[in-house]
PDB file of C-alpha atoms in Angstrom:
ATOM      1  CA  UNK G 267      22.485  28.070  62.897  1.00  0.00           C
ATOM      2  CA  UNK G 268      18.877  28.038  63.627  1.00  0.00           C
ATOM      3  CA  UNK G 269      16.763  31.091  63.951  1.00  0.00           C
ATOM      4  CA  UNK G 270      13.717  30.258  66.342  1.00  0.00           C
ATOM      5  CA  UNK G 271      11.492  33.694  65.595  1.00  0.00           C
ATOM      6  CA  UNK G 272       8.763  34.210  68.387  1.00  0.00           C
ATOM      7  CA  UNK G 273       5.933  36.497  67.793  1.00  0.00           C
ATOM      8  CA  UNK G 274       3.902  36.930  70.930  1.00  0.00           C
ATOM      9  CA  UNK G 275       0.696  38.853  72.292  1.00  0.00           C
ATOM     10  CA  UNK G 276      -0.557  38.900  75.647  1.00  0.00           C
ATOM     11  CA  UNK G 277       0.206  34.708  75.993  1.00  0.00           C
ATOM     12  CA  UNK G 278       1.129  34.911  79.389  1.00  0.00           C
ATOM     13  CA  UNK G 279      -0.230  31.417  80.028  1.00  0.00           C
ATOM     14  CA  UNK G 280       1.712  30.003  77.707  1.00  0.00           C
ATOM     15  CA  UNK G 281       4.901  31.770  77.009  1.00  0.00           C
ATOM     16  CA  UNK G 282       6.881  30.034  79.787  1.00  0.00           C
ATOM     17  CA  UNK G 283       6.436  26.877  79.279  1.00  0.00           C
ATOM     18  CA  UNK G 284       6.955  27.736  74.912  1.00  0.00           C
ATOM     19  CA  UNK G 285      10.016  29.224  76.048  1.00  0.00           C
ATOM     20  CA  UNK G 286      11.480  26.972  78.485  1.00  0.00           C
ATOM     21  CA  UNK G 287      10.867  24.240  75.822  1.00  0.00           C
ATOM     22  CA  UNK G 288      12.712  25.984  73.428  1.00  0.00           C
ATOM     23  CA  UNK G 289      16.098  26.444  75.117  1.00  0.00           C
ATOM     24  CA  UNK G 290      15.815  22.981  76.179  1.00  0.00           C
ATOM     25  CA  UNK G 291      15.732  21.642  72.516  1.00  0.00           C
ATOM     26  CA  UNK G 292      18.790  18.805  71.824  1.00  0.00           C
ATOM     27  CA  UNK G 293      20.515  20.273  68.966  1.00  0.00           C
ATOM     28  CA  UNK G 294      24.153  19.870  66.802  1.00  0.00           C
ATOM     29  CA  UNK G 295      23.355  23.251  65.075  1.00  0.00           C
ATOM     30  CA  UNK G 296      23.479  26.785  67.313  1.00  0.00           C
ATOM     31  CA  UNK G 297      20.410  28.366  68.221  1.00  0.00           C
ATOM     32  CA  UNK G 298      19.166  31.814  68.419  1.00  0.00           C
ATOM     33  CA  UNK G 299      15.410  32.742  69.737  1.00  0.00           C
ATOM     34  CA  UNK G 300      14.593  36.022  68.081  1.00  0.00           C
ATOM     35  CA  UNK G 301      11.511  37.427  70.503  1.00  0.00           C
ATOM     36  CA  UNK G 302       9.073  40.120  69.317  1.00  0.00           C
ATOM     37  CA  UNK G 303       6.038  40.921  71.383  1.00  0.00           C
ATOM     38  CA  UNK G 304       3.184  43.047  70.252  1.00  0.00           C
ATOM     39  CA  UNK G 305       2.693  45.367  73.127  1.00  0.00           C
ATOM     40  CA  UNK G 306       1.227  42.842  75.766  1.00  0.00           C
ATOM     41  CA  UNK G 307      -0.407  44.425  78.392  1.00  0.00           C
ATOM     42  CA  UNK G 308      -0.156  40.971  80.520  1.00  0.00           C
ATOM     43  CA  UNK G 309       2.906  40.463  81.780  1.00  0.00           C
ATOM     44  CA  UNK G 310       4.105  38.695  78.269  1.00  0.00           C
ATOM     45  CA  UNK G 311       6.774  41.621  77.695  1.00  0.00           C
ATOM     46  CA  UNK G 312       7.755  41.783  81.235  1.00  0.00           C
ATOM     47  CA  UNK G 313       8.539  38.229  81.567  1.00  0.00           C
ATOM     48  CA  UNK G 314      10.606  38.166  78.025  1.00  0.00           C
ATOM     49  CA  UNK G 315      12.628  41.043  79.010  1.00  0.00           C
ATOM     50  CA  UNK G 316      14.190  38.647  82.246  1.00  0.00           C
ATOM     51  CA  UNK G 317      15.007  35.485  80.081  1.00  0.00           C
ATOM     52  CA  UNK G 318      18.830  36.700  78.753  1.00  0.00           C
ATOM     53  CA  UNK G 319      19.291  34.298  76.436  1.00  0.00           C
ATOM     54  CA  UNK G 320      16.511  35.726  74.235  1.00  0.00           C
ATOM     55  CA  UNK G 321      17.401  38.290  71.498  1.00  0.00           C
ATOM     56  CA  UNK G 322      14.263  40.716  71.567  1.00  0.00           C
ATOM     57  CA  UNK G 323      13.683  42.778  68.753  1.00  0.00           C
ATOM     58  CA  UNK G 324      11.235  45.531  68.639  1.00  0.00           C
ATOM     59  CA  UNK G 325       7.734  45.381  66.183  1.00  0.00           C
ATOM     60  CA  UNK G 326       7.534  47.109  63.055  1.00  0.00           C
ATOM     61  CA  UNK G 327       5.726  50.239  63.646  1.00  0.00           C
ATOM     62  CA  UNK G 328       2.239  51.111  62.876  1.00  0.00           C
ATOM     63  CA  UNK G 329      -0.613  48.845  62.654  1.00  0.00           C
ATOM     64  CA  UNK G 330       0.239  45.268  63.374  1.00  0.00           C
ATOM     65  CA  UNK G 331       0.546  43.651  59.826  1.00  0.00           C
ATOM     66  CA  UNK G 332       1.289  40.283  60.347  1.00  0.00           C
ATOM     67  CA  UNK G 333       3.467  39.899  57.183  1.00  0.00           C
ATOM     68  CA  UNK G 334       5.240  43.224  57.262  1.00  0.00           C
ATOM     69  CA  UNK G 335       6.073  41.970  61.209  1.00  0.00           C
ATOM     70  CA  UNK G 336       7.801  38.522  59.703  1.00  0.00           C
ATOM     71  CA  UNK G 337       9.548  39.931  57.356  1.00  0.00           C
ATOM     72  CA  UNK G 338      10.872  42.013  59.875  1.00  0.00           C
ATOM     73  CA  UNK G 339      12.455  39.575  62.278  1.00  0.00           C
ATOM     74  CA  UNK G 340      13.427  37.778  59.535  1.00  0.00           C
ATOM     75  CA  UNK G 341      15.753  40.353  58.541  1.00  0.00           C
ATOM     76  CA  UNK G 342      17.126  40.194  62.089  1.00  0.00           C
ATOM     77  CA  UNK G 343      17.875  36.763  61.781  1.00  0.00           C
ATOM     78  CA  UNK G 344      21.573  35.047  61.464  1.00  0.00           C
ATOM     79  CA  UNK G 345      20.411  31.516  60.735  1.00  0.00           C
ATOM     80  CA  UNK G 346      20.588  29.119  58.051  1.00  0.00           C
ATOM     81  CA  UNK G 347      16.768  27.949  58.875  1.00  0.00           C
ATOM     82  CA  UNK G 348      14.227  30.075  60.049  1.00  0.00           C
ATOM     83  CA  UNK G 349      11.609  28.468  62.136  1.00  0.00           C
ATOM     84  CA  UNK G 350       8.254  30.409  63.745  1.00  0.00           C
ATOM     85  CA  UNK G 351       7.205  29.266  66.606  1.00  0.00           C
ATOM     86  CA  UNK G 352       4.407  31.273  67.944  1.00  0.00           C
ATOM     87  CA  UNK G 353       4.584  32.119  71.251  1.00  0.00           C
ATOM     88  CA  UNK G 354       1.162  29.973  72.453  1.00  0.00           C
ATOM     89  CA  UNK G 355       2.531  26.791  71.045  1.00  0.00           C
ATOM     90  CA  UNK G 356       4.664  24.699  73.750  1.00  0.00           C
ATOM     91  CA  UNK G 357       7.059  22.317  72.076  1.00  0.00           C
ATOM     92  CA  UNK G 358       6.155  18.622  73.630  1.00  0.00           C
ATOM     93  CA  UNK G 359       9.621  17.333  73.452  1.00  0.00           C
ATOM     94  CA  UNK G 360      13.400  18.157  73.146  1.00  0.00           C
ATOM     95  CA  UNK G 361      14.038  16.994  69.777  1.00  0.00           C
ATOM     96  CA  UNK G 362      10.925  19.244  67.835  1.00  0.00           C
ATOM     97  CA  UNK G 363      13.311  21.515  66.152  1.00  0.00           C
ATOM     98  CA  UNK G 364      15.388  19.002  64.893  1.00  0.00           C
ATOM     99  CA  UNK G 365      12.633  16.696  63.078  1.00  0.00           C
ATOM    100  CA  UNK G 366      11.052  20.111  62.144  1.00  0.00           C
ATOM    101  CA  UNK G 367      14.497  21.194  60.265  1.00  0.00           C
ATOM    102  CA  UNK G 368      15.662  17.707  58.818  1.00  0.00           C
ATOM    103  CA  UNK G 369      13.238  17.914  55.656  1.00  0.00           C
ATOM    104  CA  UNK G 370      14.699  20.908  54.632  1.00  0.00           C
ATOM    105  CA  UNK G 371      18.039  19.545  54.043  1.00  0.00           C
ATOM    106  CA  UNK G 372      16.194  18.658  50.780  1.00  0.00           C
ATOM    107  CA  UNK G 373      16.522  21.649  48.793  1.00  0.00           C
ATOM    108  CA  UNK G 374      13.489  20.556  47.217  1.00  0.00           C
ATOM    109  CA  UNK G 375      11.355  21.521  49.681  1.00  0.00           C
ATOM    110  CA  UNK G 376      10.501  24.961  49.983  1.00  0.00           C
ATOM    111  CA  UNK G 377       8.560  25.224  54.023  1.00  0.00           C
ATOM    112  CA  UNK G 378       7.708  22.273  56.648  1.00  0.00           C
ATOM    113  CA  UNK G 379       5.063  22.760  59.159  1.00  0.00           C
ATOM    114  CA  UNK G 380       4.531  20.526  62.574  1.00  0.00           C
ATOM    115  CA  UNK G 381       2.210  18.876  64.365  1.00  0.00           C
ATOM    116  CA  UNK G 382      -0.625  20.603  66.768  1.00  0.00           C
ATOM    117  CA  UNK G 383      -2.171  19.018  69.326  1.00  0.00           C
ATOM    118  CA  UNK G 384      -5.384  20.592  71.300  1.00  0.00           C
ATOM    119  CA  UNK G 385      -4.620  21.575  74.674  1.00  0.00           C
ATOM    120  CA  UNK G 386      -6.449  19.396  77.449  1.00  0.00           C
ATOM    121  CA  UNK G 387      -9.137  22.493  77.874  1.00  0.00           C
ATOM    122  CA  UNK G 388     -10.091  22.416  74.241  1.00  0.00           C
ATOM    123  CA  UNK G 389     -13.340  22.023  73.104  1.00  0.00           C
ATOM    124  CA  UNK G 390     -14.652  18.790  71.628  1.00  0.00           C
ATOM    125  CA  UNK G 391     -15.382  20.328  68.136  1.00  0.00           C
ATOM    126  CA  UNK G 392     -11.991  22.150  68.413  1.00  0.00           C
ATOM    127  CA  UNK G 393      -9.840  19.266  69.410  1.00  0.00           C
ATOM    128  CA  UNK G 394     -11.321  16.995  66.439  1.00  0.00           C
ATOM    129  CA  UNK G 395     -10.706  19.741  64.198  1.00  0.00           C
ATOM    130  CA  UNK G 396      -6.788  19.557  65.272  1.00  0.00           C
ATOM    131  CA  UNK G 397      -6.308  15.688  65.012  1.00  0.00           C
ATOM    132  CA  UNK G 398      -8.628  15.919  61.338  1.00  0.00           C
ATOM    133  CA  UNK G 399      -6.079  18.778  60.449  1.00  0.00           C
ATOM    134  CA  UNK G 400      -2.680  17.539  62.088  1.00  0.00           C
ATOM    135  CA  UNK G 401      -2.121  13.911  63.442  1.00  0.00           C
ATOM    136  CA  UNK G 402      -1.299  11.181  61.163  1.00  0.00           C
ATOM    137  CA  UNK G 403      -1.671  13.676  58.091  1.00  0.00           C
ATOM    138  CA  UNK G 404      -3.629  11.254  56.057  1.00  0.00           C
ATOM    139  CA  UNK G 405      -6.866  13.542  55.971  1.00  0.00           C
ATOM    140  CA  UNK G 406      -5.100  17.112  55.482  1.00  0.00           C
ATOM    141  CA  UNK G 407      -2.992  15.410  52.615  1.00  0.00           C
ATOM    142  CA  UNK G 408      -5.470  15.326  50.362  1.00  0.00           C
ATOM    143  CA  UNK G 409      -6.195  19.066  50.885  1.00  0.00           C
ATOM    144  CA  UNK G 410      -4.953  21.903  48.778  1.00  0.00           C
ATOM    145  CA  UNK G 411      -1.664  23.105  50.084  1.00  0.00           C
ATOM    146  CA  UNK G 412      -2.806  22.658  53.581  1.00  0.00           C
ATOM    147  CA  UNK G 413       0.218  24.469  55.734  1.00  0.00           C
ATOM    148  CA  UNK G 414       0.037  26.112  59.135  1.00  0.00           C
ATOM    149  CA  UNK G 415       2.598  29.041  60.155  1.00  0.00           C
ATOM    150  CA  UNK G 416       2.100  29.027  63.967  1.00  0.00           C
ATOM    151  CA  UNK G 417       5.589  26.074  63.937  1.00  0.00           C
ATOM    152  CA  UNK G 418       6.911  26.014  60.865  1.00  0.00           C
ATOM    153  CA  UNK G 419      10.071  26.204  59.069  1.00  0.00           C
ATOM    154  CA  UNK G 420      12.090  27.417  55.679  1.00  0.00           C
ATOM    155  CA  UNK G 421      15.486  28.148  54.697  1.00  0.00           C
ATOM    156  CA  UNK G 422      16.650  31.893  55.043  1.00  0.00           C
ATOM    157  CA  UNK G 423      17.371  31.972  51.563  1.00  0.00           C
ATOM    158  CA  UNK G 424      13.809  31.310  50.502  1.00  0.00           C
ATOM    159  CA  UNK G 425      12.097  33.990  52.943  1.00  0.00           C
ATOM    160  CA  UNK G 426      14.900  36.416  51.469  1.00  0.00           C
ATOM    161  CA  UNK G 427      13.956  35.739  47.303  1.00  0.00           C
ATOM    162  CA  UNK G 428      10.121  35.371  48.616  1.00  0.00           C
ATOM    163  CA  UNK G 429       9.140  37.299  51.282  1.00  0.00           C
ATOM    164  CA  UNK G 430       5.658  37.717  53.026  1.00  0.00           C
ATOM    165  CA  UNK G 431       2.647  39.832  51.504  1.00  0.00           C
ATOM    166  CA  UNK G 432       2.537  42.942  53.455  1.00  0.00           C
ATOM    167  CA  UNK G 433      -0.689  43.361  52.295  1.00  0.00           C
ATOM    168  CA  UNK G 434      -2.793  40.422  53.794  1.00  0.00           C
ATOM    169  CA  UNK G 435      -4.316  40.909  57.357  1.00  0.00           C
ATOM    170  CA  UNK G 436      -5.133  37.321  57.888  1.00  0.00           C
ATOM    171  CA  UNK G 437      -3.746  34.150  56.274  1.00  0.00           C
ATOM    172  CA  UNK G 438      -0.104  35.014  55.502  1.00  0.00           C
ATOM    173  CA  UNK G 439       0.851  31.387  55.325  1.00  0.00           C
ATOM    174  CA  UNK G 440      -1.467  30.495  52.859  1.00  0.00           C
ATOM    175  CA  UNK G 441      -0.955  33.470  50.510  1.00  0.00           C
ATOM    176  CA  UNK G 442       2.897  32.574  50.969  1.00  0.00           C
ATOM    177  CA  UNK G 443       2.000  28.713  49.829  1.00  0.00           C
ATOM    178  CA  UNK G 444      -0.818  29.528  47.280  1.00  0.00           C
ATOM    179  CA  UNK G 445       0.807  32.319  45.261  1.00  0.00           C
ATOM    180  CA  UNK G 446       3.684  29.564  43.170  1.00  0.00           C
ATOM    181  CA  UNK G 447       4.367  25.948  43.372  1.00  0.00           C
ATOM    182  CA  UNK G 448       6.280  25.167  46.644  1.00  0.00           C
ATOM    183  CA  UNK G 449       6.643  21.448  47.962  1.00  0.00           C
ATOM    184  CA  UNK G 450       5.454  21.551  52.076  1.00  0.00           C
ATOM    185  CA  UNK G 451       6.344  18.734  53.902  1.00  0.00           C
ATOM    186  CA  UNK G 452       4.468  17.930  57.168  1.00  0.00           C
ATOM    187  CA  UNK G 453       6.257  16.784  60.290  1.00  0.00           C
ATOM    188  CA  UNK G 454       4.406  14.946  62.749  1.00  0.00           C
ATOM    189  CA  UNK G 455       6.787  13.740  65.006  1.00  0.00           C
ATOM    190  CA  UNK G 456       7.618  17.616  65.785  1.00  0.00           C
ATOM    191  CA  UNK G 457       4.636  18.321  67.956  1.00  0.00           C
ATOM    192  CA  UNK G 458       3.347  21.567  69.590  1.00  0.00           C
ATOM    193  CA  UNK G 459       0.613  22.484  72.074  1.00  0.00           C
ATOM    194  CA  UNK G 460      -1.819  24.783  70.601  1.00  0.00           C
ATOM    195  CA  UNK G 461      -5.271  25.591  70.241  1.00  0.00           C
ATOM    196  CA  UNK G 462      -7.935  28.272  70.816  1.00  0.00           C
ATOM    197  CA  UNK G 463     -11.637  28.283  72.541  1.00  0.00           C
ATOM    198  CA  UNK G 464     -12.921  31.116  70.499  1.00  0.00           C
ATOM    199  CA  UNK G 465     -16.199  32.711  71.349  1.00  0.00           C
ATOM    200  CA  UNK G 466     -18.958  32.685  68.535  1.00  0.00           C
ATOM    201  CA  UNK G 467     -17.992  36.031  67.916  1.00  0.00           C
ATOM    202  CA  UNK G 468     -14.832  35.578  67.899  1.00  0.00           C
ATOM    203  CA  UNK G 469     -15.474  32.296  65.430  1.00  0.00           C
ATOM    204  CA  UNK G 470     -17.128  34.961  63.076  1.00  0.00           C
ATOM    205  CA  UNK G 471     -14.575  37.542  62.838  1.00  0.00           C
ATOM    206  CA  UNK G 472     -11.508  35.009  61.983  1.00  0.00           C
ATOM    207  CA  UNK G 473     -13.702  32.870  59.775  1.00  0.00           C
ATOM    208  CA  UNK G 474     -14.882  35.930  57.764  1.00  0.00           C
ATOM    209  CA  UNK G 475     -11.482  37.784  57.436  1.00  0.00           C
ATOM    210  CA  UNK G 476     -10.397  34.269  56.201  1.00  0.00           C
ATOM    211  CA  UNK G 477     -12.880  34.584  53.354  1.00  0.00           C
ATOM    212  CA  UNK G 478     -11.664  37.885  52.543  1.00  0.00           C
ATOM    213  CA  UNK G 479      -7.815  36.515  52.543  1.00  0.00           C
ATOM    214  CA  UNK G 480      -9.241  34.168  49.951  1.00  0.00           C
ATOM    215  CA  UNK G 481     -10.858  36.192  48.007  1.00  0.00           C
ATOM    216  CA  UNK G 482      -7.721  38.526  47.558  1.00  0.00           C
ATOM    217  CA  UNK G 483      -5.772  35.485  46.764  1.00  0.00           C
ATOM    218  CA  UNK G 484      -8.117  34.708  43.905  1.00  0.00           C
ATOM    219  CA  UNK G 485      -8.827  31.290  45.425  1.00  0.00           C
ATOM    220  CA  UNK G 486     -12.351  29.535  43.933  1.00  0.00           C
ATOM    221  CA  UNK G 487     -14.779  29.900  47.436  1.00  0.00           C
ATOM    222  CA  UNK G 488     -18.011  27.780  48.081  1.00  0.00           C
ATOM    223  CA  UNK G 489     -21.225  29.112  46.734  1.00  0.00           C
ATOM    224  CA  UNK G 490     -24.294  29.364  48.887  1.00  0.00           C
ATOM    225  CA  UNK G 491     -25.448  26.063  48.590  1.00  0.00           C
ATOM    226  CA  UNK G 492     -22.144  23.905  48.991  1.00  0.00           C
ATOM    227  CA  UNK G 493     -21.786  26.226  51.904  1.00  0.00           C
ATOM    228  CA  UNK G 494     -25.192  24.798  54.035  1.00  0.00           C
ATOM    229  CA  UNK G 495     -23.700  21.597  52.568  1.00  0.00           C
ATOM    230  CA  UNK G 496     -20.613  21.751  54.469  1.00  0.00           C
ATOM    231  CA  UNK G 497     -22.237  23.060  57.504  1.00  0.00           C
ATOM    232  CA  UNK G 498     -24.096  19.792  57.583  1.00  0.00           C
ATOM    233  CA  UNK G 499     -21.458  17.744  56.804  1.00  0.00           C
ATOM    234  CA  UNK G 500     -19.268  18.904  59.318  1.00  0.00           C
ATOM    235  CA  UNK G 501     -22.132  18.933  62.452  1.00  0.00           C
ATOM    236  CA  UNK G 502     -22.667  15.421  61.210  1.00  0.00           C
ATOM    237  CA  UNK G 503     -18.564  14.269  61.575  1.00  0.00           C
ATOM    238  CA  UNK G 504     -19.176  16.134  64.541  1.00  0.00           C
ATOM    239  CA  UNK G 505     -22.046  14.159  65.942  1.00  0.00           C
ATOM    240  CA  UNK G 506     -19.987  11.031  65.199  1.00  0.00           C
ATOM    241  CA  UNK G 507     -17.077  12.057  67.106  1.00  0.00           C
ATOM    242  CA  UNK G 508     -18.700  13.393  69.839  1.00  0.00           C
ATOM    243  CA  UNK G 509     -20.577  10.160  70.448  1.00  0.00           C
ATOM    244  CA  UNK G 510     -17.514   8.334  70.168  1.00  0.00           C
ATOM    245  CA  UNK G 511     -15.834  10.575  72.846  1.00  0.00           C
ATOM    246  CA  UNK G 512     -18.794  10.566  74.883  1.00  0.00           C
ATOM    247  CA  UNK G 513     -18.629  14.535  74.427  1.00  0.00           C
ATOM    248  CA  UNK G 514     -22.693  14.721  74.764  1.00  0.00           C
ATOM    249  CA  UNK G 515     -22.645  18.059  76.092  1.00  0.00           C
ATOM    250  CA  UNK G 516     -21.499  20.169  72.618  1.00  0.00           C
ATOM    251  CA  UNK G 517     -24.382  18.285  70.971  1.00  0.00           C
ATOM    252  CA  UNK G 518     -26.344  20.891  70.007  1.00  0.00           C
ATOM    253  CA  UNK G 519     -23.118  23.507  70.123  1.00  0.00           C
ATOM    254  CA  UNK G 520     -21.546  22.073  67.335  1.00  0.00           C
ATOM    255  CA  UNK G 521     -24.310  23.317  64.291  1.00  0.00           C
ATOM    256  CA  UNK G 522     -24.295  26.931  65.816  1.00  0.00           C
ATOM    257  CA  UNK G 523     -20.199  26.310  65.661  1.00  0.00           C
ATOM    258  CA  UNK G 524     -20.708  25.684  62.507  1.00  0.00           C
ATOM    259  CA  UNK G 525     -22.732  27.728  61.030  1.00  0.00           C
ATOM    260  CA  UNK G 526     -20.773  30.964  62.438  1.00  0.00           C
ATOM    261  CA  UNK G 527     -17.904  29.310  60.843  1.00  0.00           C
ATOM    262  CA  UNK G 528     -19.089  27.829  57.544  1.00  0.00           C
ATOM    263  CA  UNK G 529     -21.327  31.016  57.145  1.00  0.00           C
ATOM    264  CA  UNK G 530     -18.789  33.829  58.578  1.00  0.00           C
ATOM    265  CA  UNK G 531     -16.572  32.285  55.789  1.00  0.00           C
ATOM    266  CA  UNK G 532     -19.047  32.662  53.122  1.00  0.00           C
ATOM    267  CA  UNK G 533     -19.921  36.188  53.541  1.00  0.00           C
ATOM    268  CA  UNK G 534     -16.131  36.951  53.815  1.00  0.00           C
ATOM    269  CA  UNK G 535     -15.692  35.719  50.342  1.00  0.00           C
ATOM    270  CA  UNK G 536     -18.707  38.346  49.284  1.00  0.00           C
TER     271      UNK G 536
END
């Protein structure tokens, strides 16, 4: 059996078409969707509580924590894999769960992760990020343990010997990857919808609470200097792509971008 665990909050644009995905998956193994919603206020809860072949579970309580809250459905679940599929990211075809499970018929690897594509609204800057990140995997490769939680998948067994740290507020996934040697496999033909048009401010907060994350972990952070130096590297890829895409317009958006990012991240490490 596979365990499809769903954590939503206030995604009422999205949650429809994530669920109707899911139930339509082609599959030779059962499947149970394990639902639990964070007290949306937007009709998110209302329209989970009429799909009947959803098993909704109820949050931890107190303060959302988001690995005391996987933990927690994962001890709800009856399947052999777990997969988490966040409720804002829409499956693009009928077979995602089963690419996104075969790797982990290896018992060698430990987690799998799939492939995000921006949504059609995303911002320039955002949506290069994505296919840098995701796509081909031949840039993220080379990066440290690079894993994303939003659709990804493990066998019970391994969530049940190592669970989450209930203790991190951001970054769960990459405490989980970063704290012992695991091998990730990524999945690209298993492809979700997903992305986010974050305000500056909003930039700022989840960049900085990402430098505190890594700072708990212990993880070595930029310094001051490599820090300007990866602003301008990354307004410069930037530049390029946007040219290429004929994306003119976020010309002069992408440095502020990145400097709330880059620099958010930087203080969060201090």
């Amino acid at each position: 059996m596979i365990s499809v665990l769903m954590r939503s909050h206030n995604d009422i644009l999205y949650i429809r078409r994530t669920v109707e995905a899911l139930l339509s998956q082609e599959l030779d193994d059962t499947l149970e969707i394990i639902s639990c919603d964070d007290h949306s206020t937007d009709g998110t809860a209302e329209y989970l509580a009429g799909v009947a072949q959803l098993r909704r579970i109820s949050p931890p309580e107190g303060k959302y924590v988001p690995g005391k809250t996987l933990n927690h459905m994962v001890s709800h679940a009856r399947g052999e894999y777990i997969v988490f599929n966040n409720g804002d990211a829409v499956p693009q075809n009928n077979e995602y769960l089963k690419h996104l499970i075969q790797p982990l018929k290896d018992k060698s690897v430990n987690c799998v992760f799939a492939n995000q594509i921006a949504r059609q609204d995303a911002f320039a800057v955002v949506r290069k990020d994505y296919e840098r990140a995701f796509g081909d995997g031949s840039i993220s490769r080379n990066w440290h343990k690079f894993f994303s939680l939003v659709s990804s998948g493990f066998r019970k067994e391994e969530l049940i010997q190592h669970p989450f740290d209930e203790t991190f507020q951001y970054s769960e996934d990459s405490q989980w990857v970063n704290r012992r040697e695991v091998k990730i496999v990524y999945v690209p033909e298993a492809v979700v919808e997903h992305s986010h048009n974050y305000t500056l401010k909003e930039v700022e907060k989840r960049f900085f609470n990402e430098g505190v994350a890594d700072k708990q972990m212990g993880k070595q952070t930029p310094g001051f200097l490599r820090t300007w130096k990866s602003i301008a590297a990354e307004t410069l890829r930037d530049w390029i792509y946007l040219l290429k895409k004929g994306e003119k317009k976020e010309f002069f958006y992408s440095p502020r971008y990145r400097y709330t990012q880059k620099m958010s991240y930087y203080r969060g490490t201090r």
